[in-house]
Coordinates of C-alpha atoms in Angstrom, one line a residue:
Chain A
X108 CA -29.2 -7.1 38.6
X109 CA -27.4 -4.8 40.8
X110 CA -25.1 -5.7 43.8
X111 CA -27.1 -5.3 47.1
X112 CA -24.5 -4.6 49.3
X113 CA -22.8 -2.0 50.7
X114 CA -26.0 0.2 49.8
X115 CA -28.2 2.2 52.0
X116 CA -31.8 3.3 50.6
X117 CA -32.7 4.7 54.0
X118 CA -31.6 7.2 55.7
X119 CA -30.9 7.4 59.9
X120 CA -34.8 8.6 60.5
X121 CA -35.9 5.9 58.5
X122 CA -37.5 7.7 55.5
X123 CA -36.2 6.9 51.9
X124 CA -33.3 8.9 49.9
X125 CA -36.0 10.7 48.7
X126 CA -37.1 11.6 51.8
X127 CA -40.4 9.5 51.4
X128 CA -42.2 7.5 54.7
X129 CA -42.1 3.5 53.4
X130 CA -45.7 4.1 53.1
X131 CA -45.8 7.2 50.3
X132 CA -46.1 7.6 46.9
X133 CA -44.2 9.8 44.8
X134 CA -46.3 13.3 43.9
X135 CA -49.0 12.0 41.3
X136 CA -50.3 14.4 38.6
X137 CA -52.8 13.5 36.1
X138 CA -54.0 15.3 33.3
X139 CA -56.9 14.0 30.6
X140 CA -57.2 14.6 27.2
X141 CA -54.0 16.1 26.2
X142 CA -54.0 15.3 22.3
X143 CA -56.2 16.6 19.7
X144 CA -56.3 13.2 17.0
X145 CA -56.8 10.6 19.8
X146 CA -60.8 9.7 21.1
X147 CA -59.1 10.2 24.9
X148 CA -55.9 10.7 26.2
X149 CA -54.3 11.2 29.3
X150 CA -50.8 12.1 30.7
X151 CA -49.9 10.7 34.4
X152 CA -47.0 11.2 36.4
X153 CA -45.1 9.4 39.2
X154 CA -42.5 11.4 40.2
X155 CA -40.1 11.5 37.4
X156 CA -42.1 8.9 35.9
X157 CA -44.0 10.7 33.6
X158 CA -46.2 8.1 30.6
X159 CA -48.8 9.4 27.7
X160 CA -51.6 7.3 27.0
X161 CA -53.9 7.2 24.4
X162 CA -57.1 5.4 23.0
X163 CA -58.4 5.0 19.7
X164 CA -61.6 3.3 18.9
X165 CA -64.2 1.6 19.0
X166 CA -63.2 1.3 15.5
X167 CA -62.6 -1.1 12.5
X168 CA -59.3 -2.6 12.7
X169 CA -57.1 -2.1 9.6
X170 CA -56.7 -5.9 9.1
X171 CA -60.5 -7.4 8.7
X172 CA -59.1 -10.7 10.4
X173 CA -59.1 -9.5 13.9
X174 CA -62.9 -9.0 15.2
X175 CA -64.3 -11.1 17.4
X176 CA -68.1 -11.4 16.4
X177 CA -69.6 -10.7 20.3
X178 CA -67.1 -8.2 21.3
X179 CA -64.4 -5.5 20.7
X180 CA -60.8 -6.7 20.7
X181 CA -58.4 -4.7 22.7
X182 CA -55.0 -4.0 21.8
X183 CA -52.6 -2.5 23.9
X184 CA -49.3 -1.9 23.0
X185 CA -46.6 -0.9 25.5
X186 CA -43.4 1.6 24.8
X187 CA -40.7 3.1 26.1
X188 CA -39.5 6.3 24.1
X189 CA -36.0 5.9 22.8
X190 CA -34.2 9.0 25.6
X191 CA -36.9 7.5 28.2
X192 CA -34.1 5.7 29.6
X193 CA -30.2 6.9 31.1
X194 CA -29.0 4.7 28.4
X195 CA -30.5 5.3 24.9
X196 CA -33.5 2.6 24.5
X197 CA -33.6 0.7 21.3
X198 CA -37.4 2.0 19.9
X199 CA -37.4 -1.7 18.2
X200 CA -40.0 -3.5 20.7
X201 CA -37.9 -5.1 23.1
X202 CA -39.3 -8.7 24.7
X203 CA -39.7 -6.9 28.0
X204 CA -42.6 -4.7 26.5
X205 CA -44.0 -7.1 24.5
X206 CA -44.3 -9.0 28.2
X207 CA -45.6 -5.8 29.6
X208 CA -48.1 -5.1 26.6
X209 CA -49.8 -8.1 27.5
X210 CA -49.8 -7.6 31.1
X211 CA -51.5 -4.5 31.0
X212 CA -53.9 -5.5 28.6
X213 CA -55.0 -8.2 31.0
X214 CA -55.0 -5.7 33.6
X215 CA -57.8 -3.6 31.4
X216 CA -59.8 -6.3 30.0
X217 CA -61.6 -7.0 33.1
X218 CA -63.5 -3.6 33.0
X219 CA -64.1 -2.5 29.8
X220 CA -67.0 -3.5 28.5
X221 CA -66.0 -4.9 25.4
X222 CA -69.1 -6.5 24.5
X223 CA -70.8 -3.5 23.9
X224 CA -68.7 -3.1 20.9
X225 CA -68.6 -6.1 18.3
X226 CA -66.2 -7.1 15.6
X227 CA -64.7 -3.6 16.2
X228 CA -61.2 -2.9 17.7
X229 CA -59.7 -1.0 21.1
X230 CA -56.5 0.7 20.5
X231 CA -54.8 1.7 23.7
X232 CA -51.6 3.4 22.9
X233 CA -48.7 3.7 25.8
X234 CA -45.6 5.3 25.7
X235 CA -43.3 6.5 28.5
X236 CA -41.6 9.0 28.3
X237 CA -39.5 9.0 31.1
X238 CA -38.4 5.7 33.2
X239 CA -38.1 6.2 36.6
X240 CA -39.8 3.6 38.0
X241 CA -43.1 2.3 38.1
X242 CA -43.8 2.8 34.6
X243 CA -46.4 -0.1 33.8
X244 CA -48.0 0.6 36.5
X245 CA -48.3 4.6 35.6
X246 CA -49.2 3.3 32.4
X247 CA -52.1 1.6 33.4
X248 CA -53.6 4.2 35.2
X249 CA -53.1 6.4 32.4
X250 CA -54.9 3.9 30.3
X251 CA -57.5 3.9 32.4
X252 CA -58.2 7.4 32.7
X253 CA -58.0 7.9 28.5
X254 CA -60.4 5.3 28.3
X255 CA -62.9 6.9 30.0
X256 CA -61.4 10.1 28.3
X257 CA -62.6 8.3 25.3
X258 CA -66.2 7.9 26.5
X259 CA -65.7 4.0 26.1
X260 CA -67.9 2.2 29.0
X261 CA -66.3 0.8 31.4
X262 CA -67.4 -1.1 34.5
X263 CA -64.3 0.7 36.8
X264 CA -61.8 2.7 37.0
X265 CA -58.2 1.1 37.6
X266 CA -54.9 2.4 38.9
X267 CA -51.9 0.6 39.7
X268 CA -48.9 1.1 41.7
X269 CA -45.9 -1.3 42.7
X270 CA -44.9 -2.0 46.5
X271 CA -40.7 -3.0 47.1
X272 CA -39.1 -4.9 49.4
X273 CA -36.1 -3.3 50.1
X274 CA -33.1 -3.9 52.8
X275 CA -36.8 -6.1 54.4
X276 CA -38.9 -3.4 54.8
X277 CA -41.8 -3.1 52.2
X278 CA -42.1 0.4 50.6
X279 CA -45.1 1.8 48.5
X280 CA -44.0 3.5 45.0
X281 CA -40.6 2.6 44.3
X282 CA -38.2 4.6 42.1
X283 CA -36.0 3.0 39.8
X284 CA -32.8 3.7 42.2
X285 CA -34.7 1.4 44.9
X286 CA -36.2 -1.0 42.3
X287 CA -32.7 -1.3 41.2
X288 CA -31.5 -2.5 44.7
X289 CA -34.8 -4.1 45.8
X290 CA -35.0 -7.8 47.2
X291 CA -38.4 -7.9 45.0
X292 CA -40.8 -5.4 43.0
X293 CA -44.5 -6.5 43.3
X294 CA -46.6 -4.3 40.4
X295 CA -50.0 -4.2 41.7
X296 CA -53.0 -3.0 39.1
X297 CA -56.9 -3.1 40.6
X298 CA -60.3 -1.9 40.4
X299 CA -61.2 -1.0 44.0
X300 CA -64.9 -0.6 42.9
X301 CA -65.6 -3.4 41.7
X302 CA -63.1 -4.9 44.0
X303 CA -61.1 -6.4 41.6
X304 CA -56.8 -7.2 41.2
X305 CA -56.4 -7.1 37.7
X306 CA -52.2 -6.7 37.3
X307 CA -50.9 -8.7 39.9
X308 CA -46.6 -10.0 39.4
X309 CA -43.9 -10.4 41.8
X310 CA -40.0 -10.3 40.8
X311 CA -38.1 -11.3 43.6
X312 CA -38.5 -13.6 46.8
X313 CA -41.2 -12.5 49.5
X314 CA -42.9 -14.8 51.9
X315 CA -46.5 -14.8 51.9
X316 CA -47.0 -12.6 55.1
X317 CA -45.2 -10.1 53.4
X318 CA -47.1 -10.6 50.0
X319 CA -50.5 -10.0 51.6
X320 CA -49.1 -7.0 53.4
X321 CA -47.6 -5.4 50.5
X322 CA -50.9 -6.1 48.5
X323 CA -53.1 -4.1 51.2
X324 CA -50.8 -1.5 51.1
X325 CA -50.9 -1.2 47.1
X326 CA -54.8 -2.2 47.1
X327 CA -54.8 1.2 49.8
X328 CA -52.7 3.8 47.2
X329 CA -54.8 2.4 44.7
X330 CA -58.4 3.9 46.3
X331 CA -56.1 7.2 46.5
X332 CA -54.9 7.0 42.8
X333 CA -58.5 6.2 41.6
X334 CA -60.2 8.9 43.8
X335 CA -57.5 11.4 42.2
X336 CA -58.6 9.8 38.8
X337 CA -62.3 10.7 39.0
X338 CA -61.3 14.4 40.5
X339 CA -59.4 14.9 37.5
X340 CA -62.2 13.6 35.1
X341 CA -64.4 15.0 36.9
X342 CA -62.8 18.3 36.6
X343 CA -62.5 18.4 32.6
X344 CA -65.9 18.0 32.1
X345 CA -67.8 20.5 34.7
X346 CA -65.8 23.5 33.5
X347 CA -68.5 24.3 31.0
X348 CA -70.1 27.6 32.0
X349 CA -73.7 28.3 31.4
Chain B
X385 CA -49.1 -4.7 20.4
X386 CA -51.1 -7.4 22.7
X387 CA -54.5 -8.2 21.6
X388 CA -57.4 -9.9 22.8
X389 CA -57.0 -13.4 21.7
X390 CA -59.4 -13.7 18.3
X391 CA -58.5 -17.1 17.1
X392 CA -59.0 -19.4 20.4
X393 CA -60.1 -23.1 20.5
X394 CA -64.2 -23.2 20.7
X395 CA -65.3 -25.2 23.8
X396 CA -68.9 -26.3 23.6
X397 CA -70.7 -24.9 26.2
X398 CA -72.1 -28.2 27.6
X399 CA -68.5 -29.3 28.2
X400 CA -67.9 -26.0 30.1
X401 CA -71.1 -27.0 32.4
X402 CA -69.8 -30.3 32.6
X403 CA -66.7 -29.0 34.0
X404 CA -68.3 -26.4 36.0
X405 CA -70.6 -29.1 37.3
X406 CA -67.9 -31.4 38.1
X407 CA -65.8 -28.8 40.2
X408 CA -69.7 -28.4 42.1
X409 CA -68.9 -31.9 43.3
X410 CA -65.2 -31.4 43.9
X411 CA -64.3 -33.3 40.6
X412 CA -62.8 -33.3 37.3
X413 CA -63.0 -34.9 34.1
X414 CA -59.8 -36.7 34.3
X415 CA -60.7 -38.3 37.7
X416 CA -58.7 -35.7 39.7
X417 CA -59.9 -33.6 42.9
X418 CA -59.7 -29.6 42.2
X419 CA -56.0 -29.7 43.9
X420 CA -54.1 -32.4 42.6
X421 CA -51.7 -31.8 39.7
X422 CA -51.7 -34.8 36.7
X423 CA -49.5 -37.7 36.4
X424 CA -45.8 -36.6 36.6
X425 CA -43.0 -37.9 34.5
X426 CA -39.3 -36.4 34.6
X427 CA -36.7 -38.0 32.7
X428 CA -33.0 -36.5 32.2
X429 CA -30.3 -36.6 30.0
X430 CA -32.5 -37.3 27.0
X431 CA -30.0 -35.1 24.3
X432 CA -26.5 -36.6 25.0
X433 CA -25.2 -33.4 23.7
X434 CA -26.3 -30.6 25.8
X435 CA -25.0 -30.2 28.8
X436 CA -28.1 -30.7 30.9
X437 CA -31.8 -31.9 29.4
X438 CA -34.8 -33.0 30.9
X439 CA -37.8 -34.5 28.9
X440 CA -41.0 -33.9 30.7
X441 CA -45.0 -34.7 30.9
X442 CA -47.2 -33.2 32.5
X443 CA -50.4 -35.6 31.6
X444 CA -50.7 -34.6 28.1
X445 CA -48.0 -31.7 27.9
X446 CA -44.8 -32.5 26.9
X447 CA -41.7 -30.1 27.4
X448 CA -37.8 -30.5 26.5
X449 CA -35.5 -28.4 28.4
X450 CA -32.0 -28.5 27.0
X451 CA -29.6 -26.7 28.6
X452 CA -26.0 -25.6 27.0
X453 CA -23.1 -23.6 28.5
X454 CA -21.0 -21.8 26.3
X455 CA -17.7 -19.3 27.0
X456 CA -19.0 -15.5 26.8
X457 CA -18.5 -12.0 28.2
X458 CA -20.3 -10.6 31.2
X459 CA -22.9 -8.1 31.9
X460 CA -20.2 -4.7 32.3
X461 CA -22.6 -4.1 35.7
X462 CA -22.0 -7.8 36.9
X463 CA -18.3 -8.2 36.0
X464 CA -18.2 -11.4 38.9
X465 CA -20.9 -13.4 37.2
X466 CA -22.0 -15.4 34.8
X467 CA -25.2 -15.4 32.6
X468 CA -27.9 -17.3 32.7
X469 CA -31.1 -16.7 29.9
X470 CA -33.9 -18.6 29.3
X471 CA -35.9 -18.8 25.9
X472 CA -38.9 -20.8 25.1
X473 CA -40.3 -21.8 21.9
X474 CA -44.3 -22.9 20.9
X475 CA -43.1 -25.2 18.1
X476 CA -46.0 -25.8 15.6
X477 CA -45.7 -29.5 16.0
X478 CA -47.1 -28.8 19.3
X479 CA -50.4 -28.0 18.7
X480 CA -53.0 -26.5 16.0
X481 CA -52.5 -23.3 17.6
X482 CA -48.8 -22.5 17.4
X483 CA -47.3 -21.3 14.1
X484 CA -44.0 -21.2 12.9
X485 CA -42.2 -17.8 13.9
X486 CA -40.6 -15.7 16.2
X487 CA -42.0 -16.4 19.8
X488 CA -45.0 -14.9 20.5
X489 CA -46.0 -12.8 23.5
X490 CA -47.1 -16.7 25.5
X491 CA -43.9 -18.0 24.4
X492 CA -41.8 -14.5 25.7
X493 CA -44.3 -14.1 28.5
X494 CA -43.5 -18.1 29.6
X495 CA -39.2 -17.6 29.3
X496 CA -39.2 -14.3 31.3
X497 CA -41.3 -16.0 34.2
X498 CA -39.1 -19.0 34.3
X499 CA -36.0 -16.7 34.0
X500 CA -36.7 -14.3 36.5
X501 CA -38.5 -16.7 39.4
X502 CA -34.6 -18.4 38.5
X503 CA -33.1 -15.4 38.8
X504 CA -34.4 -13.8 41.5
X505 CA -33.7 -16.6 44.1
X506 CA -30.1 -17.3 42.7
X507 CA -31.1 -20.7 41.8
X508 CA -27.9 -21.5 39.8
X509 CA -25.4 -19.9 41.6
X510 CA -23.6 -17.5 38.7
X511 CA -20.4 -16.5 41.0
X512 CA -19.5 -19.9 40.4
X513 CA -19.7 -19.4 36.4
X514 CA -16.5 -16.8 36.3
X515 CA -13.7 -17.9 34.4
X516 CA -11.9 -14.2 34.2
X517 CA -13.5 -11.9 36.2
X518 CA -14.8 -8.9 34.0
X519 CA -13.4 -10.9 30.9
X520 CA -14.9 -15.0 30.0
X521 CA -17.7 -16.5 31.8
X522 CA -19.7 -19.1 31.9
X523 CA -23.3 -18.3 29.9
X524 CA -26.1 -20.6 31.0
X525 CA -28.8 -21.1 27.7
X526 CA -31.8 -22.6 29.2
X527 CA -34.2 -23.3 25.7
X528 CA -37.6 -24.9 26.7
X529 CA -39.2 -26.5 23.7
X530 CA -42.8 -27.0 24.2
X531 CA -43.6 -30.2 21.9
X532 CA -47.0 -31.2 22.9
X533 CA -49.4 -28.3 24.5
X534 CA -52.1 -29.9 26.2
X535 CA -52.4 -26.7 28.7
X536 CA -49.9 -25.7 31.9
X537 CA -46.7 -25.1 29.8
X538 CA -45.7 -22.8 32.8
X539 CA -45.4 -25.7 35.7
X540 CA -44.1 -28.4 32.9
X541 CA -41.6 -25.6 31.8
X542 CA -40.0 -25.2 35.2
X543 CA -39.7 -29.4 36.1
X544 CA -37.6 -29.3 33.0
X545 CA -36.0 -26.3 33.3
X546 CA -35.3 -27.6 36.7
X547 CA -34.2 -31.2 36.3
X548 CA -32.4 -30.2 33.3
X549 CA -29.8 -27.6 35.5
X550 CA -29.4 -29.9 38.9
X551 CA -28.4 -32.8 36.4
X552 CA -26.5 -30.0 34.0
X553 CA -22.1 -30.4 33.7
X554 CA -19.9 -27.8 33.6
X555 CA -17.7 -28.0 30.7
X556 CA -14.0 -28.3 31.2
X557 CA -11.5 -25.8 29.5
X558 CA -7.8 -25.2 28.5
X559 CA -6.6 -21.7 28.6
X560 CA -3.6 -20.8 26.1
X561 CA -0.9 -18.1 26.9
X562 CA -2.8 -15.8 24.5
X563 CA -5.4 -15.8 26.8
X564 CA -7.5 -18.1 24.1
X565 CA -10.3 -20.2 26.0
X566 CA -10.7 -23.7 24.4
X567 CA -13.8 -25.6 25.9
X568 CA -13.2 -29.2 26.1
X569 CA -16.6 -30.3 25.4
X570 CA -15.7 -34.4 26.1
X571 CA -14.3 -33.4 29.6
X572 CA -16.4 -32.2 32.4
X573 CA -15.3 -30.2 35.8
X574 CA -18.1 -31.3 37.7
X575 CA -21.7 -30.3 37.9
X576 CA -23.5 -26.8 37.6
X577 CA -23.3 -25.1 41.1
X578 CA -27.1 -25.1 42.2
X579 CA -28.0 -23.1 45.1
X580 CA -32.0 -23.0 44.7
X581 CA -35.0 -25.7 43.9
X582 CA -37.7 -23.9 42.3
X583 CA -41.4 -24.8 40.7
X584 CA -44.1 -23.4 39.6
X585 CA -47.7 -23.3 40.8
X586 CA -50.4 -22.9 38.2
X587 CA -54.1 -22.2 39.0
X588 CA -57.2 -21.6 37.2
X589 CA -59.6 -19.4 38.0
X590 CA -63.0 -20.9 36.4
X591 CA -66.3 -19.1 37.9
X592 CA -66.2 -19.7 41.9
X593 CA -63.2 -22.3 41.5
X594 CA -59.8 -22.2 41.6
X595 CA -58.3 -25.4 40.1
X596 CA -54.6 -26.8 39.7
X597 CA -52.9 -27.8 37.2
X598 CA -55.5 -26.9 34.0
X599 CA -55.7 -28.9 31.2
X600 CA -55.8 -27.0 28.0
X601 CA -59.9 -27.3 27.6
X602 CA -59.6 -26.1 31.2
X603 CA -57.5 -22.9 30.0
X604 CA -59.9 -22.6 27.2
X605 CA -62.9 -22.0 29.4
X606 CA -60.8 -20.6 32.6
X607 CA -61.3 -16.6 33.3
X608 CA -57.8 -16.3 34.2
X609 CA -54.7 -17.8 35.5
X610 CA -52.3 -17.6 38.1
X611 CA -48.7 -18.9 38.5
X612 CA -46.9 -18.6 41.8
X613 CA -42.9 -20.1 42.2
X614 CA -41.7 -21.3 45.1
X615 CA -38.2 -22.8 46.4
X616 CA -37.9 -25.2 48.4
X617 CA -38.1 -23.3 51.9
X618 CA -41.6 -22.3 50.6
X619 CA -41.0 -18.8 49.9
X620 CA -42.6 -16.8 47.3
X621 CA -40.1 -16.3 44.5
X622 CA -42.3 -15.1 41.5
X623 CA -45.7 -14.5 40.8
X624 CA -47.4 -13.7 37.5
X625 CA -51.3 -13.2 36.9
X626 CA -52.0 -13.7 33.0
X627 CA -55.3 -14.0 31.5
X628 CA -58.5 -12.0 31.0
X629 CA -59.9 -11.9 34.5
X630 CA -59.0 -10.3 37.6
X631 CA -59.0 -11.9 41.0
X632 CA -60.2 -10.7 44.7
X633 CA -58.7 -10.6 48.0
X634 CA -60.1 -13.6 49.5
X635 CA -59.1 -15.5 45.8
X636 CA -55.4 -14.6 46.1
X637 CA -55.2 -16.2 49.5
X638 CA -56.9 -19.1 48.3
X639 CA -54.7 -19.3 45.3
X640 CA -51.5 -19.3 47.8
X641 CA -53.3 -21.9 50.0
X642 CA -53.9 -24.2 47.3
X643 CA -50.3 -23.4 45.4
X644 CA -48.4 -24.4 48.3
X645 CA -49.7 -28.2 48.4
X646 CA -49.2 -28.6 45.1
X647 CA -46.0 -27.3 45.3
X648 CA -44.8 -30.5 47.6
X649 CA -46.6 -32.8 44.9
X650 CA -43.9 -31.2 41.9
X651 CA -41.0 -31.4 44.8
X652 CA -41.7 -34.6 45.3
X653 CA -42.0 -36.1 41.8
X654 CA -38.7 -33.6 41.3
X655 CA -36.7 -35.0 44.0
X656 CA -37.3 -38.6 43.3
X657 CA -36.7 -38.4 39.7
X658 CA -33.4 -36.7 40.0
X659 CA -32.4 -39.5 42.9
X660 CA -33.2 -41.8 40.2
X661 CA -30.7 -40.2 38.3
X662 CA -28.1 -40.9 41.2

């Protein structure tokens, strides 16, 4: 953890160092199906956050142990790409993505309709590729969009984005340099169509007035990010000419 | 890689509808109400040689906290504090479900909420743990050893972890010309600064209900799970949503509503434990 004081993450007009309103997001771009091998694929960025997902499957898994007989298993595996990082990241899985793994599996298993799909496997493949922030939480959303990249059914769409509480004031998409100096970090994953929270974790204190606020004004990005993500499927797939 | 859990307990479906129809009527199988965590036992300074322990149940579940303080280096970005790290292990005497190996992603998922909802606040107070600034500290192992899983590891986990630092002694030492630390492990300065009471609220999300406390058939058939800490002046300091199901607006207020009376039932059974103590 970082010393708090003697710190300013705002400047005099009260807009961040980056010269965001508390209430913006960084610029978002999302592209779908980027690789050739994988069923779907997606690249999203935050920002300087930028995180490749990819999805393999439905298909068998390589060990015949892990079906389960009504529905698909998914498996999600979280990574951060050795120069990722300001310091070199060890690639060995470190316990903070093997945390994070899980969370955003949990995040997807309430939409995808895994039942459709027994005794097979759902690989979901994410690695970042540069850390600035927000990286599950652009992970998740570029999960979400190479799932549907990969034709696999799902009940919603999800996005996530994570709300700070920094110096008291609660900001929308913070960057590692505030994250760093935040009072708390509150990752926030849903499915505004089906009106779902799906990733939901708080590190740091908040009182519950500003938990609620801070989840409105993540479950309001999260329309935006999910609106950008149909655009952008949207998009791949009307370019065919007649 | 995190997968859907394949190998999980089967509950018969009657016994889910018998839950299900229980909660219908504001009840539970084990003669609680929806909101009321089990039967509460805390006792500390069960393992003479740690520096801090706490044995306790939770109904069924049973968790050790041990808690040992050992001369180390800092963090080079916090050269003014010491360490504190928390580590849990699902040892396979604990249930048909837990084999022998490295943690798993429960057990890693279960340390890093205990350790950051900790952290976060400053419950132990770290400044305090600096022997040369930049050089020796004190680091601060908290290892919760689950040793009987009968569902809720997380609340049980932190009433350990908790009684096991506010009744934790700082070692005393003897510092030699060389600049050599010797820990005297007999002699004590006094206890481990505390700044910060902290538990942990876990709910169940099973169909329409939210439930405290769930037993581990109540895990088994619960969509999803919530676990909110708290200190002692009620504010939130953690939060971590783990299972399969997601939860709406209107649930996550309900979840805080309900959290925050249960939350005076662990402080309570805490606090009068640890008086015990003297």
């Amino acid at each position: 953890m970082a010393r708090k004081d003697n710190v300013t993450l705002f400047r005099e007009d009260g807009t961040r160092l980056d010269g965001r309103k508390p209430d913006e997001m960084r610029p978002i771009k999302m592209e779908v199906g980027v690789l050739d091998n994988a069923d779907g694929s997606a690249l999203v960025e935050f920002g300087r956050t930028k995180v490749l997902a990819a999805v393999y499957g439905p298909r068998e898994p390589v060990q015949k142990y892990i079906v389960i007989p009504d529905k698909a298993v998914l498996r999600v595996r979280y990574h951060m790409a050795p120069f990722s990082t300001s310091e070199r990241k060890s690639p060995a899985p470190s316990r903070r993505e093997v945390e994070l793994s899980k969370v955003i599996r949990e995040a997807l298993e309430p939409v995808v309709l895994t039942d459709q799909f027994p005794r097979t496997a759902i690989d979901i493949f994410i690695e970042v590729l540069q850390a600035d922030g927000g990286t599950r939480t652009t992970g998740l959303t570029a999960a979400s969009l190479a799932l549907a990249d990969a034709g696999i059914p799902m009940r919603a769409l999800v996005g996530g984005v994570a709300v700070g509480k920094i110096q008291g004031r609660l900001v929308l998409d913070i960057d590692e340099v505030e994250d760093n100096y935040a009072e708390a970090d509150m990752p926030v994953g849903a499915a505004p169509d089906i009106g779902l929270i799906t990733l939901f974790q708080i590190n740091g204190v908040m009182t519950r007035e500003e938990v609620m606020k801070g989840l409105d004004m993540a479950l309001e990005a999260i329309n935006r990010i999910v609106e950008m993500e149909k655009e952008v499927l949207k998009s791949k797939y009307m370019k065919v000419e007649v | 890689m995190s997968m859907t859990p394949f190998r999980v307990p089967v509950v018969p479906t009657l016994k889910k509808e018998t839950f299900i129809s229980l909660y219908r009527k504001g009840m539970r199988i084990d003669d609680r109400d929806l909101f009321t965590p089990r039967k509460i036992e805390i006792e500390t300074g069960v393992i003479e040689k740690a520096e801090g322990s706490a044995l306790v149940k939770l109904g069924n579940t049973k968790v050790l906290a041990g808690v040992k303080i050992e001369v180390g280096t800092p963090f080079k970005d916090t050269p003014n504090q010491g360490v504190l790290t928390v580590h849990a292990e699902f040892v396979p005497l604990a249930s048909p479900v837990f084999e022998p190996g490295p943690p798993d992603e429960n057990a890693i998922e279960l340390a890093r909420v205990i350790d950051r909802s900790l952290r976060e606040v400053g419950a132990v107070d770290l400044e305090s743990l600096v022997i040369r600034e930049g050089e020796k500290v004190w680091i601060v192992w908290v290892d919760l050893y689950v040793i009987d899983h009968d569902g809720n590891l997380f609340d049980a986990s932190m009433l350990a972890a908790m009684a096991a630092l506010r009744t934790a002694k700082l070692p005393d030492y003897e510092e030699y010309e060389t600049g050599e630390i010797e820990v005297l492990k007999d002699k004590s300065q006094g206890p481990l600064k505390i700044n910060h009471t902290v538990v942990t609220v876990t709910t169940a999300k099973v169909g329409d209900y939210i439930i405290v406390d769930p037993t581990l058939d109540e895990e088994t058939i619960a969509d999803s799970r919530m676990v909110v800490a708290v200190d002692e002046q009620g504010r939130i300091v953690g939060l971590q949503k783990t299972g399969e199901a997601g939860y709406t607006r209107e649930e996550i207020q309900k979840v805080f509503n309900i959290s925050q009376g249960a939350a005076k039932v662990y402080f309570k059974s805490l606090e009068e434990a640890l008086a015990r103590k003297g």
